[in-house]
Amino acid sequence: LSRLQEILLRAAGDDRALRVVGAHDGLTAILAERAGFDAIWAGGLGISLAHGVPDAGILTMTERLADAVRMKRACELPIIADVDSGFGDVNIVRRMATLYAEAGIDGVCIEDKRGPKRNSFWPSNCLEDPHVFAHRVSVIKETPKTSLFVIARIEALIAGESMGDALDRAALYVEAGADALAIHSKHETVAEIDKFCSGLQETDCDSPIFVIPTTYPSADVHQLHRLGASGVIYANQGMRAIVSAVEHTFEEIMLHGSSLPLESSIASVDRLFDLSGAHSLLPVTATGQ
Ligand code: SPV
Ligand code: MG
């Protein structure tokens, strides 16, 4: 069993959903682990923003992999790498699977879109032909020596297609070997997710389902689990918090000409030492050996 399969089974045994959180570097991976999350979402939006570029396929596959590996090194949590639509055609998808597996990434989440990469909440998302996408999934699963956990991410509802189309896609992707499905929705309520999960249950498909409650935050992890989600991905809340906190801090320093008003609300330097593991540094001699 892969690590993600193991923790999914354990969570199912405990009658709960996995809690997965978006991180984009070593520090946010450490914070995710300390907060008690089950796994890390190495998301394209967060990683792109950390590089100061839009989530639009600007970074290369190897840049995205390097950042996922940086997170893996910083913590013990399994890493689920968001690989957009696979970074290119099926041959590139195959190489992606090899590289990610060799680097020790636990799982990849690949989405059924085509055309220029755009974040799902940005207009103009174009769907991939479901059979072409299913083939990509099977190619990842068949890559020699890889044990990547593959989440097939369905964008049909985001793109305005019918629930029937989303469910047909789900069946195809599971048949192609997907270990789990992710269903994305931009609705402000959980109704669409509810319908998808019950529709899938009616087809006797027992694939784990991941959901991404960005636009429906009022649905908590327990409710999502009751509806049928095996995992909940909080993809961008960490990055959004960072933006608010750092923006506020920088503005306050500019306004007051000092950090004094902020001192009680920002982390101490000692906390930074603690988070980075500085307290476990080995002693060195006076000559630095
Ligand atoms: C990401 O975090 O890059 C994602 C999730 O793909 S979302 O932004 O919700 O599409
Ligand atoms: Mg993404």
Coordinates of C-alpha atoms and ligand atoms in Angstrom, one line a residue, residues 41-45 55 64 82-84 111 113 117-120 153, ligand 2:
W41 CA -1.3 19.8 -1.1
A42 CA 1.6 21.1 -3.2
G43 CA -0.8 23.3 -5.2
G44 CA -0.1 25.2 -8.3
L45 CA -1.7 28.4 -7.2
D55 CA -1.2 30.0 -11.8
R64 CA 7.0 22.6 -9.5
D82 CA -1.0 19.2 -8.1
V83 CA 0.3 18.6 -11.6
D84 CA -2.3 20.6 -13.5
E111 CA -7.0 17.5 -13.9
K113 CA -8.6 20.3 -18.7
K117 CA -3.4 26.4 -18.1
R118 CA -5.6 28.7 -16.0
N119 CA -6.6 28.3 -12.3
S120 CA -10.1 26.8 -12.0
R153 CA -9.6 15.6 -10.9
Ligands
MG2 MG -3.9 23.9 -9.3

